Amino acid sequence: MSEVSHGTTETKAQGEARDLLVKLVGIPSVTHKERACAEQLKTFFENHDREVWIDDAGNVRAPADDGVLLTSHIDTVPGDIPVRVETLPSDDVAWGGGGSPPGDEADVLWGRGSVDAKGPLASMAVAAVRTGASFIGVVGEEVDSRGSRYVIEDREAEPDAVINGEPSGWDGITLGYRGLVAGTYVATSESGHTSRPENNAIQDAIQWWANVEDEFDTDEWEPVFERVTPKPIDIDGGLSEDGLSVEATMDVQLRVPPSMSTEEVIEITDGYLDVADRVNWDDRVEPVMQSPRTKVARAFRGAIRQQDGDPRLLRKTGTSDMNVFAQHWDCPMVTYGPGDSDLDHAPNEHLGLDEYDKSVAVLETATERLL
């Protein structure tokens, strides 16, 4: 793996920030296997004389000034992308912000998690030690948000403000995420000859899902953020082992816009069920939409302008740990971090280090203003 070149014009602080990022990306941390990366993050805080520990869920906790809680996730999705730093023509570098990388060439870090979300994670850690803000690196965000859910239950008091780390581009501020409901449809019917006209369980599953899709079908011009998006994830069906029945199961997810609640979406989908079928709903995350006029959003707009940027206000069609925090804490929050979110989970995931530097500067300024 290539080392980050600090050069003669880079400050020591910038070099340290880049080194932390490269180290974190260089340590694989697929969900449920985050420990080694968590230990590296813990070491970074120890080297800056900060109180820090790894809690029972595997989160890295570095409490300090709760005027701001900086948090991002340690885990990544699977995928082997050789970790390296390369110098490339600027035009070949994905730039998460509204402009292009400066200059003719740019240093680029390749590796799984460079964008989602170790770029945001490292920038949060650096800003925390520079400003004295509280920090938590959470686990499990890519699967079930078990880290953030543990934090909600374990903390005695909520912070005054939350900055959640996900790629928004250095000049972007994410204010909203859709919610999520997920479950498993289950149906059973008596076995019989295929010449019979009655529906079997497989047909019931197909019909139920077709009704759900029709219910939430919208005009193609309606923004995705404002739609319910139903998606089947897995389907299985056939004769039972004893040959006496036909069984069908279907794992489904529906993304929920802020105009609806997860309960409303479940009620609608359950309305198309027959007596012999059901859905076991096992995951519910409420949507979130923050005002652009909160003190946190204002602090970021000012910090981005200070770096000669034009702030962009974003709404994301997926979900994040911000949904979990917003459901339980009544404090202002935004999501922010370097990187082009189109590269999330992608085979060519990479982050320009110039953009990372800008994000660290923006984050540090915004945090100082809030503290």
mmCIF file of C-alpha atoms in Angstrom:
data_model
loop_
_atom_site.group_PDB
_atom_site.id
_atom_site.type_symbol
_atom_site.label_atom_id
_atom_site.label_comp_id
_atom_site.label_asym_id
_atom_site.label_seq_id
_atom_site.Cartn_x
_atom_site.Cartn_y
_atom_site.Cartn_z
ATOM 1 C CA MET A 1 0.000 0.000 0.000
ATOM 2 C CA SER A 2 1.313 3.428 -0.924
ATOM 3 C CA GLU A 3 2.028 5.960 1.795
ATOM 4 C CA VAL A 4 0.481 9.399 1.674
ATOM 5 C CA SER A 5 3.100 11.906 0.606
ATOM 6 C CA HIS A 6 3.106 14.889 2.956
ATOM 7 C CA GLY A 7 5.162 17.087 0.629
ATOM 8 C CA THR A 8 6.856 20.304 1.637
ATOM 9 C CA THR A 9 3.735 22.475 1.490
ATOM 10 C CA GLU A 10 1.408 20.306 3.531
ATOM 11 C CA THR A 11 1.024 20.963 7.195
ATOM 12 C CA LYS A 12 1.701 18.347 9.808
ATOM 13 C CA ALA A 13 -1.963 18.377 10.771
ATOM 14 C CA GLN A 14 -3.091 17.644 7.228
ATOM 15 C CA GLY A 15 -0.592 14.813 6.972
ATOM 16 C CA GLU A 16 -1.829 13.277 10.215
ATOM 17 C CA ALA A 17 -5.439 13.454 9.014
ATOM 18 C CA ARG A 18 -4.567 11.739 5.748
ATOM 19 C CA ASP A 19 -2.518 9.076 7.520
ATOM 20 C CA LEU A 20 -5.462 8.186 9.743
ATOM 21 C CA LEU A 21 -7.717 7.806 6.717
ATOM 22 C CA VAL A 22 -5.276 5.533 4.891
ATOM 23 C CA LYS A 23 -4.794 3.376 7.991
ATOM 24 C CA LEU A 24 -8.533 2.953 8.537
ATOM 25 C CA VAL A 25 -9.215 2.077 4.890
ATOM 26 C CA GLY A 26 -6.312 -0.367 4.996
ATOM 27 C CA ILE A 27 -7.955 -2.398 7.774
ATOM 28 C CA PRO A 28 -10.905 -4.507 6.518
ATOM 29 C CA SER A 29 -14.024 -3.971 8.623
ATOM 30 C CA VAL A 30 -16.937 -5.766 7.001
ATOM 31 C CA THR A 31 -20.018 -5.734 9.233
ATOM 32 C CA HIS A 32 -19.553 -7.998 12.302
ATOM 33 C CA LYS A 33 -15.741 -7.865 11.812
ATOM 34 C CA GLU A 34 -15.000 -4.271 12.827
ATOM 35 C CA ARG A 35 -12.783 -4.895 15.868
ATOM 36 C CA ALA A 36 -9.332 -4.376 14.317
ATOM 37 C CA CYS A 37 -10.383 -1.104 12.712
ATOM 38 C CA ALA A 38 -12.027 -0.017 15.969
ATOM 39 C CA GLU A 39 -8.754 -0.645 17.807
ATOM 40 C CA GLN A 40 -6.884 1.559 15.320
ATOM 41 C CA LEU A 41 -9.419 4.335 15.840
ATOM 42 C CA LYS A 42 -9.108 3.946 19.612
ATOM 43 C CA THR A 43 -5.335 4.282 19.327
ATOM 44 C CA PHE A 44 -5.736 7.574 17.457
ATOM 45 C CA PHE A 45 -7.711 9.069 20.362
ATOM 46 C CA GLU A 46 -5.303 7.643 22.942
ATOM 47 C CA ASN A 47 -2.422 9.327 21.124
ATOM 48 C CA HIS A 48 -4.269 12.620 21.595
ATOM 49 C CA ASP A 49 -4.836 12.016 25.321
ATOM 50 C CA ARG A 50 -8.560 11.552 24.941
ATOM 51 C CA GLU A 51 -10.674 9.280 27.110
ATOM 52 C CA VAL A 52 -11.740 6.430 24.839
ATOM 53 C CA TRP A 53 -13.001 2.873 25.039
ATOM 54 C CA ILE A 54 -14.718 0.193 22.962
ATOM 55 C CA ASP A 55 -18.152 -0.591 24.384
ATOM 56 C CA ASP A 56 -20.001 -3.903 24.562
ATOM 57 C CA ALA A 57 -21.503 -3.405 21.097
ATOM 58 C CA GLY A 58 -18.085 -2.719 19.550
ATOM 59 C CA ASN A 59 -18.511 1.055 19.205
ATOM 60 C CA VAL A 60 -15.559 3.393 19.772
ATOM 61 C CA ARG A 61 -16.612 5.922 22.431
ATOM 62 C CA ALA A 62 -14.643 9.147 23.046
ATOM 63 C CA PRO A 63 -16.909 11.397 25.146
ATOM 64 C CA ALA A 64 -16.106 15.068 25.626
ATOM 65 C CA ASP A 65 -18.111 18.234 24.945
ATOM 66 C CA ASP A 66 -21.676 17.114 24.193
ATOM 67 C CA GLY A 67 -22.444 20.417 22.530
ATOM 68 C CA VAL A 68 -21.749 18.354 19.414
ATOM 69 C CA LEU A 69 -21.658 14.590 18.899
ATOM 70 C CA LEU A 70 -19.625 13.575 15.854
ATOM 71 C CA THR A 71 -20.428 10.050 14.709
ATOM 72 C CA SER A 72 -19.954 7.779 11.709
ATOM 73 C CA HIS A 73 -19.817 4.047 11.066
ATOM 74 C CA ILE A 74 -16.815 1.740 11.059
ATOM 75 C CA ASP A 75 -18.280 -1.164 9.104
ATOM 76 C CA THR A 76 -18.308 -1.591 5.336
ATOM 77 C CA VAL A 77 -19.976 -3.901 2.850
ATOM 78 C CA PRO A 78 -17.868 -6.762 1.454
ATOM 79 C CA GLY A 79 -15.575 -6.172 -1.505
ATOM 80 C CA ASP A 80 -11.849 -6.477 -2.086
ATOM 81 C CA ILE A 81 -10.480 -3.255 -3.603
ATOM 82 C CA PRO A 82 -6.665 -3.040 -3.357
ATOM 83 C CA VAL A 83 -5.830 -0.133 -1.049
ATOM 84 C CA ARG A 84 -3.493 2.358 -2.676
ATOM 85 C CA VAL A 85 -2.852 6.073 -3.109
ATOM 86 C CA GLU A 86 -2.367 7.200 -6.697
ATOM 87 C CA THR A 87 -1.787 10.517 -8.393
ATOM 88 C CA LEU A 88 -4.176 10.834 -11.322
ATOM 89 C CA PRO A 89 -5.335 13.510 -13.769
ATOM 90 C CA SER A 90 -7.989 15.597 -12.035
ATOM 91 C CA ASP A 91 -10.576 14.757 -14.693
ATOM 92 C CA ASP A 92 -10.337 11.052 -13.733
ATOM 93 C CA VAL A 93 -11.221 11.646 -10.074
ATOM 94 C CA ALA A 94 -14.775 11.463 -8.719
ATOM 95 C CA TRP A 95 -15.424 14.690 -6.824
ATOM 96 C CA GLY A 96 -18.306 14.513 -4.380
ATOM 97 C CA GLY A 97 -18.779 18.282 -4.268
ATOM 98 C CA GLY A 98 -20.224 20.653 -6.813
ATOM 99 C CA GLY A 99 -16.947 21.360 -8.617
ATOM 100 C CA SER A 100 -13.897 19.609 -10.030
ATOM 101 C CA PRO A 101 -10.658 18.854 -8.170
ATOM 102 C CA PRO A 102 -8.192 21.754 -8.318
ATOM 103 C CA GLY A 103 -5.061 21.545 -10.430
ATOM 104 C CA ASP A 104 -3.976 19.150 -13.140
ATOM 105 C CA GLU A 105 -3.426 16.166 -10.854
ATOM 106 C CA ALA A 106 -4.965 14.831 -7.654
ATOM 107 C CA ASP A 107 -4.009 12.270 -5.014
ATOM 108 C CA VAL A 108 -6.642 9.544 -4.783
ATOM 109 C CA LEU A 109 -7.199 6.848 -2.171
ATOM 110 C CA TRP A 110 -8.701 3.594 -3.445
ATOM 111 C CA GLY A 111 -10.211 0.972 -1.161
ATOM 112 C CA ARG A 112 -13.430 -0.444 0.226
ATOM 113 C CA GLY A 113 -14.902 2.069 2.648
ATOM 114 C CA SER A 114 -12.913 5.065 1.399
ATOM 115 C CA VAL A 115 -16.236 6.779 0.644
ATOM 116 C CA ASP A 116 -18.744 4.751 2.697
ATOM 117 C CA ALA A 117 -17.853 5.712 5.271
ATOM 118 C CA LYS A 118 -14.229 5.835 6.415
ATOM 119 C CA GLY A 119 -13.671 9.194 4.748
ATOM 120 C CA PRO A 120 -16.447 10.691 6.898
ATOM 121 C CA LEU A 121 -15.342 8.565 9.887
ATOM 122 C CA ALA A 122 -11.728 9.764 9.765
ATOM 123 C CA SER A 123 -12.752 13.395 9.253
ATOM 124 C CA MET A 124 -15.076 13.151 12.290
ATOM 125 C CA ALA A 125 -12.284 11.708 14.438
ATOM 126 C CA VAL A 126 -9.833 14.426 13.377
ATOM 127 C CA ALA A 127 -12.375 17.185 14.023
ATOM 128 C CA ALA A 128 -13.194 15.681 17.426
ATOM 129 C CA VAL A 129 -9.597 15.800 18.675
ATOM 130 C CA ARG A 130 -9.074 19.311 17.283
ATOM 131 C CA THR A 131 -12.248 20.806 18.750
ATOM 132 C CA GLY A 132 -12.920 18.742 21.868
ATOM 133 C CA ALA A 133 -16.284 17.478 20.642
ATOM 134 C CA SER A 134 -17.710 14.091 21.586
ATOM 135 C CA PHE A 135 -17.172 11.214 19.164
ATOM 136 C CA ILE A 136 -18.628 7.762 18.562
ATOM 137 C CA GLY A 137 -17.597 5.354 15.812
ATOM 138 C CA VAL A 138 -20.482 2.921 15.489
ATOM 139 C CA VAL A 139 -20.728 -0.619 14.130
ATOM 140 C CA GLY A 140 -23.338 -2.450 12.105
ATOM 141 C CA GLU A 141 -24.771 0.460 10.107
ATOM 142 C CA GLU A 142 -24.715 -1.469 6.846
ATOM 143 C CA VAL A 143 -26.960 -4.217 8.236
ATOM 144 C CA ASP A 144 -29.083 -3.375 11.272
ATOM 145 C CA SER A 145 -27.654 -0.201 12.889
ATOM 146 C CA ARG A 146 -26.971 -2.205 16.028
ATOM 147 C CA GLY A 147 -24.232 0.226 17.072
ATOM 148 C CA SER A 148 -26.368 3.354 16.957
ATOM 149 C CA ARG A 149 -29.306 1.527 18.562
ATOM 150 C CA TYR A 150 -27.015 0.494 21.424
ATOM 151 C CA VAL A 151 -25.843 4.091 21.854
ATOM 152 C CA ILE A 152 -29.448 5.297 22.110
ATOM 153 C CA GLU A 153 -30.134 2.837 24.927
ATOM 154 C CA ASP A 154 -26.785 3.289 26.689
ATOM 155 C CA ARG A 155 -26.374 7.082 26.813
ATOM 156 C CA GLU A 156 -27.857 8.853 29.829
ATOM 157 C CA ALA A 157 -28.592 12.119 28.000
ATOM 158 C CA GLU A 158 -28.912 13.253 24.410
ATOM 159 C CA PRO A 159 -26.344 15.633 22.908
ATOM 160 C CA ASP A 160 -27.134 19.232 21.963
ATOM 161 C CA ALA A 161 -26.458 18.512 18.273
ATOM 162 C CA VAL A 162 -25.484 15.558 16.083
ATOM 163 C CA ILE A 163 -23.285 15.486 12.989
ATOM 164 C CA ASN A 164 -23.589 12.076 11.344
ATOM 165 C CA GLY A 165 -20.915 10.944 8.912
ATOM 166 C CA GLU A 166 -21.887 9.744 5.427
ATOM 167 C CA PRO A 167 -20.708 10.943 1.998
ATOM 168 C CA SER A 168 -22.428 14.148 0.942
ATOM 169 C CA GLY A 169 -19.590 15.792 -0.965
ATOM 170 C CA TRP A 170 -17.510 18.443 0.747
ATOM 171 C CA ASP A 171 -20.042 21.191 -0.059
ATOM 172 C CA GLY A 172 -23.204 19.128 0.551
ATOM 173 C CA ILE A 173 -25.370 18.894 3.673
ATOM 174 C CA THR A 174 -27.823 15.992 3.951
ATOM 175 C CA LEU A 175 -31.010 16.976 5.764
ATOM 176 C CA GLY A 176 -33.307 14.057 5.025
ATOM 177 C CA TYR A 177 -33.484 10.293 4.548
ATOM 178 C CA ARG A 178 -36.357 8.021 3.681
ATOM 179 C CA GLY A 179 -37.347 5.384 6.210
ATOM 180 C CA LEU A 180 -37.539 1.624 5.806
ATOM 181 C CA VAL A 181 -39.855 -1.264 6.587
ATOM 182 C CA ALA A 182 -38.661 -4.791 5.926
ATOM 183 C CA GLY A 183 -40.219 -8.174 6.478
ATOM 184 C CA THR A 184 -40.914 -11.668 5.209
ATOM 185 C CA TYR A 185 -44.158 -12.622 3.478
ATOM 186 C CA VAL A 186 -45.284 -16.176 4.287
ATOM 187 C CA ALA A 187 -48.085 -18.157 2.598
ATOM 188 C CA THR A 188 -49.198 -21.789 2.594
ATOM 189 C CA SER A 189 -51.778 -23.594 0.460
ATOM 190 C CA GLU A 190 -52.887 -27.191 0.050
ATOM 191 C CA SER A 191 -50.993 -29.138 -2.564
ATOM 192 C CA GLY A 192 -52.904 -30.269 -5.615
ATOM 193 C CA HIS A 193 -52.649 -30.994 -9.286
ATOM 194 C CA THR A 194 -51.332 -28.092 -11.327
ATOM 195 C CA SER A 195 -54.395 -28.333 -13.600
ATOM 196 C CA ARG A 196 -56.611 -27.005 -10.790
ATOM 197 C CA PRO A 197 -57.668 -23.336 -11.188
ATOM 198 C CA GLU A 198 -57.259 -22.308 -7.538
ATOM 199 C CA ASN A 199 -54.240 -20.200 -6.658
ATOM 200 C CA ASN A 200 -51.426 -21.883 -4.794
ATOM 201 C CA ALA A 201 -49.199 -20.076 -2.273
ATOM 202 C CA ILE A 202 -46.713 -19.012 -4.954
ATOM 203 C CA GLN A 203 -49.457 -17.344 -6.976
ATOM 204 C CA ASP A 204 -50.774 -15.697 -3.812
ATOM 205 C CA ALA A 205 -47.317 -14.239 -3.152
ATOM 206 C CA ILE A 206 -47.023 -12.937 -6.709
ATOM 207 C CA GLN A 207 -50.517 -11.435 -6.589
ATOM 208 C CA TRP A 208 -49.939 -9.780 -3.198
ATOM 209 C CA TRP A 209 -46.737 -8.157 -4.376
ATOM 210 C CA ALA A 210 -48.323 -6.990 -7.628
ATOM 211 C CA ASN A 211 -51.067 -5.299 -5.597
ATOM 212 C CA VAL A 212 -48.499 -3.616 -3.367
ATOM 213 C CA GLU A 213 -46.551 -2.305 -6.359
ATOM 214 C CA ASP A 214 -49.742 -1.016 -7.971
ATOM 215 C CA GLU A 215 -50.746 0.720 -4.737
ATOM 216 C CA PHE A 216 -47.526 2.719 -4.595
ATOM 217 C CA ASP A 217 -47.128 3.295 -8.331
ATOM 218 C CA THR A 218 -46.691 7.015 -8.989
ATOM 219 C CA ASP A 219 -46.144 9.452 -11.793
ATOM 220 C CA GLU A 220 -42.603 9.092 -13.122
ATOM 221 C CA TRP A 221 -42.011 12.800 -12.494
ATOM 222 C CA GLU A 222 -42.576 12.517 -8.748
ATOM 223 C CA PRO A 223 -39.191 12.750 -6.964
ATOM 224 C CA VAL A 224 -37.949 9.399 -5.694
ATOM 225 C CA PHE A 225 -37.459 10.884 -2.227
ATOM 226 C CA GLU A 226 -41.210 11.515 -2.007
ATOM 227 C CA ARG A 227 -42.292 8.015 -3.113
ATOM 228 C CA VAL A 228 -42.769 4.688 -1.375
ATOM 229 C CA THR A 229 -40.386 2.351 -3.197
ATOM 230 C CA PRO A 230 -41.274 -1.355 -2.801
ATOM 231 C CA LYS A 231 -38.553 -3.869 -3.581
ATOM 232 C CA PRO A 232 -38.521 -7.688 -3.328
ATOM 233 C CA ILE A 233 -35.195 -8.936 -1.964
ATOM 234 C CA ASP A 234 -35.576 -12.728 -2.104
ATOM 235 C CA ILE A 235 -38.301 -15.246 -2.974
ATOM 236 C CA ASP A 236 -38.609 -18.987 -2.418
ATOM 237 C CA GLY A 237 -41.458 -21.442 -2.929
ATOM 238 C CA GLY A 238 -42.514 -24.974 -3.730
ATOM 239 C CA LEU A 239 -43.833 -28.187 -2.219
ATOM 240 C CA SER A 240 -43.261 -28.772 1.488
ATOM 241 C CA GLU A 241 -41.029 -31.667 2.513
ATOM 242 C CA ASP A 242 -44.042 -33.875 3.231
ATOM 243 C CA GLY A 243 -45.619 -33.004 -0.116
ATOM 244 C CA LEU A 244 -48.926 -31.953 1.456
ATOM 245 C CA SER A 245 -48.723 -28.210 0.911
ATOM 246 C CA VAL A 246 -47.231 -25.480 -1.244
ATOM 247 C CA GLU A 247 -45.230 -22.849 0.635
ATOM 248 C CA ALA A 248 -43.944 -19.448 -0.416
ATOM 249 C CA THR A 249 -41.766 -16.862 1.294
ATOM 250 C CA MET A 250 -40.673 -13.449 0.031
ATOM 251 C CA ASP A 251 -38.304 -11.007 1.728
ATOM 252 C CA VAL A 252 -39.381 -7.439 0.962
ATOM 253 C CA GLN A 253 -38.347 -3.864 1.708
ATOM 254 C CA LEU A 254 -40.277 -0.646 1.273
ATOM 255 C CA ARG A 255 -38.629 2.778 1.501
ATOM 256 C CA VAL A 256 -40.815 5.332 3.269
ATOM 257 C CA PRO A 257 -40.881 9.081 2.492
ATOM 258 C CA PRO A 258 -41.175 11.670 5.314
ATOM 259 C CA SER A 259 -44.799 12.296 4.310
ATOM 260 C CA MET A 260 -45.691 8.848 5.702
ATOM 261 C CA SER A 261 -44.867 6.699 8.720
ATOM 262 C CA THR A 262 -43.748 3.093 8.690
ATOM 263 C CA GLU A 263 -47.021 2.182 10.434
ATOM 264 C CA GLU A 264 -49.040 3.673 7.571
ATOM 265 C CA VAL A 265 -47.072 1.730 4.964
ATOM 266 C CA ILE A 266 -47.457 -1.530 6.897
ATOM 267 C CA GLU A 267 -51.193 -0.981 7.269
ATOM 268 C CA ILE A 268 -51.571 -0.449 3.513
ATOM 269 C CA THR A 269 -49.526 -3.503 2.520
ATOM 270 C CA ASP A 270 -51.217 -5.720 5.095
ATOM 271 C CA GLY A 271 -54.553 -4.680 3.612
ATOM 272 C CA TYR A 272 -53.853 -6.827 0.543
ATOM 273 C CA LEU A 273 -53.182 -10.005 2.541
ATOM 274 C CA ASP A 274 -55.552 -12.972 2.471
ATOM 275 C CA VAL A 275 -56.478 -15.033 5.501
ATOM 276 C CA ALA A 276 -53.858 -17.685 4.719
ATOM 277 C CA ASP A 277 -50.869 -15.357 4.347
ATOM 278 C CA ARG A 278 -49.033 -12.874 6.544
ATOM 279 C CA VAL A 279 -45.950 -10.660 6.723
ATOM 280 C CA ASN A 280 -43.532 -10.835 9.634
ATOM 281 C CA TRP A 281 -42.254 -7.247 9.810
ATOM 282 C CA ASP A 282 -38.830 -7.387 11.458
ATOM 283 C CA ASP A 283 -37.268 -3.984 10.733
ATOM 284 C CA ARG A 284 -38.749 -0.497 10.939
ATOM 285 C CA VAL A 285 -36.821 2.773 10.568
ATOM 286 C CA GLU A 286 -38.749 6.040 10.498
ATOM 287 C CA PRO A 287 -37.950 8.670 7.841
ATOM 288 C CA VAL A 288 -36.282 11.927 8.867
ATOM 289 C CA MET A 289 -36.331 15.449 7.442
ATOM 290 C CA GLN A 290 -34.503 18.264 9.226
ATOM 291 C CA SER A 291 -35.072 21.971 8.687
ATOM 292 C CA PRO A 292 -32.389 23.891 6.764
ATOM 293 C CA ARG A 293 -32.747 26.621 9.404
ATOM 294 C CA THR A 294 -31.392 24.703 12.416
ATOM 295 C CA LYS A 295 -28.223 25.928 14.098
ATOM 296 C CA VAL A 296 -26.347 22.905 12.719
ATOM 297 C CA ALA A 297 -27.378 23.556 9.112
ATOM 298 C CA ARG A 298 -26.504 27.240 9.475
ATOM 299 C CA ALA A 299 -23.074 26.400 10.881
ATOM 300 C CA PHE A 300 -22.326 24.154 7.897
ATOM 301 C CA ARG A 301 -23.515 26.655 5.328
ATOM 302 C CA GLY A 302 -21.160 29.238 6.808
ATOM 303 C CA ALA A 303 -18.261 26.780 7.026
ATOM 304 C CA ILE A 304 -18.688 25.682 3.396
ATOM 305 C CA ARG A 305 -18.794 29.279 2.201
ATOM 306 C CA GLN A 306 -15.618 29.942 4.171
ATOM 307 C CA GLN A 307 -13.958 27.307 1.948
ATOM 308 C CA ASP A 308 -15.302 29.120 -1.162
ATOM 309 C CA GLY A 309 -18.088 26.581 -1.681
ATOM 310 C CA ASP A 310 -21.754 26.984 -2.555
ATOM 311 C CA PRO A 311 -23.692 24.850 -0.030
ATOM 312 C CA ARG A 312 -25.972 22.149 -1.461
ATOM 313 C CA LEU A 313 -28.909 20.860 0.601
ATOM 314 C CA LEU A 314 -29.505 17.147 -0.019
ATOM 315 C CA ARG A 315 -32.202 14.528 0.546
ATOM 316 C CA LYS A 316 -31.165 10.882 0.318
ATOM 317 C CA THR A 317 -33.408 8.060 -0.884
ATOM 318 C CA GLY A 318 -31.859 5.459 1.420
ATOM 319 C CA THR A 319 -31.498 5.374 5.211
ATOM 320 C CA SER A 320 -28.669 5.978 7.675
ATOM 321 C CA ASP A 321 -27.978 6.088 11.394
ATOM 322 C CA MET A 322 -29.339 9.641 11.339
ATOM 323 C CA ASN A 323 -32.815 8.056 11.097
ATOM 324 C CA VAL A 324 -32.162 6.146 14.309
ATOM 325 C CA PHE A 325 -30.843 9.174 16.192
ATOM 326 C CA ALA A 326 -33.659 11.440 14.999
ATOM 327 C CA GLN A 327 -36.305 8.938 16.100
ATOM 328 C CA HIS A 328 -35.070 9.099 19.694
ATOM 329 C CA TRP A 329 -33.264 12.428 20.175
ATOM 330 C CA ASP A 330 -34.973 15.797 19.874
ATOM 331 C CA CYS A 331 -31.921 17.784 18.819
ATOM 332 C CA PRO A 332 -30.837 19.309 15.491
ATOM 333 C CA MET A 333 -28.682 17.170 13.234
ATOM 334 C CA VAL A 334 -27.276 16.862 9.737
ATOM 335 C CA THR A 335 -25.294 14.254 7.836
ATOM 336 C CA TYR A 336 -22.009 15.313 6.253
ATOM 337 C CA GLY A 337 -18.822 13.849 4.835
ATOM 338 C CA PRO A 338 -16.440 13.731 1.875
ATOM 339 C CA GLY A 339 -17.011 11.508 -1.137
ATOM 340 C CA ASP A 340 -19.288 10.873 -4.076
ATOM 341 C CA SER A 341 -22.199 8.773 -2.790
ATOM 342 C CA ASP A 342 -22.573 7.210 -6.254
ATOM 343 C CA LEU A 343 -19.445 5.235 -5.305
ATOM 344 C CA ASP A 344 -21.056 3.704 -2.189
ATOM 345 C CA HIS A 345 -20.522 -0.092 -2.352
ATOM 346 C CA ALA A 346 -19.116 0.293 -5.892
ATOM 347 C CA PRO A 347 -16.201 -1.756 -7.276
ATOM 348 C CA ASN A 348 -14.284 1.461 -8.067
ATOM 349 C CA GLU A 349 -14.763 3.150 -4.686
ATOM 350 C CA HIS A 350 -12.223 5.943 -4.244
ATOM 351 C CA LEU A 351 -11.825 9.311 -2.543
ATOM 352 C CA GLY A 352 -9.834 12.340 -3.657
ATOM 353 C CA LEU A 353 -7.616 13.492 -0.807
ATOM 354 C CA ASP A 354 -8.089 17.166 -1.722
ATOM 355 C CA GLU A 355 -11.802 16.741 -1.087
ATOM 356 C CA TYR A 356 -11.074 14.972 2.184
ATOM 357 C CA ASP A 357 -8.892 17.905 3.284
ATOM 358 C CA LYS A 358 -11.679 20.364 2.488
ATOM 359 C CA SER A 359 -14.204 18.300 4.412
ATOM 360 C CA VAL A 360 -11.979 18.201 7.485
ATOM 361 C CA ALA A 361 -11.691 21.997 7.353
ATOM 362 C CA VAL A 362 -15.453 22.457 6.936
ATOM 363 C CA LEU A 363 -16.221 20.011 9.719
ATOM 364 C CA GLU A 364 -13.761 21.595 12.114
ATOM 365 C CA THR A 365 -15.138 25.097 11.476
ATOM 366 C CA ALA A 366 -18.772 24.034 11.800
ATOM 367 C CA THR A 367 -18.074 22.124 15.022
ATOM 368 C CA GLU A 368 -16.220 25.056 16.569
ATOM 369 C CA ARG A 369 -19.141 27.353 15.788
ATOM 370 C CA LEU A 370 -21.578 24.969 17.445
ATOM 371 C CA LEU A 371 -19.404 24.516 20.535
#
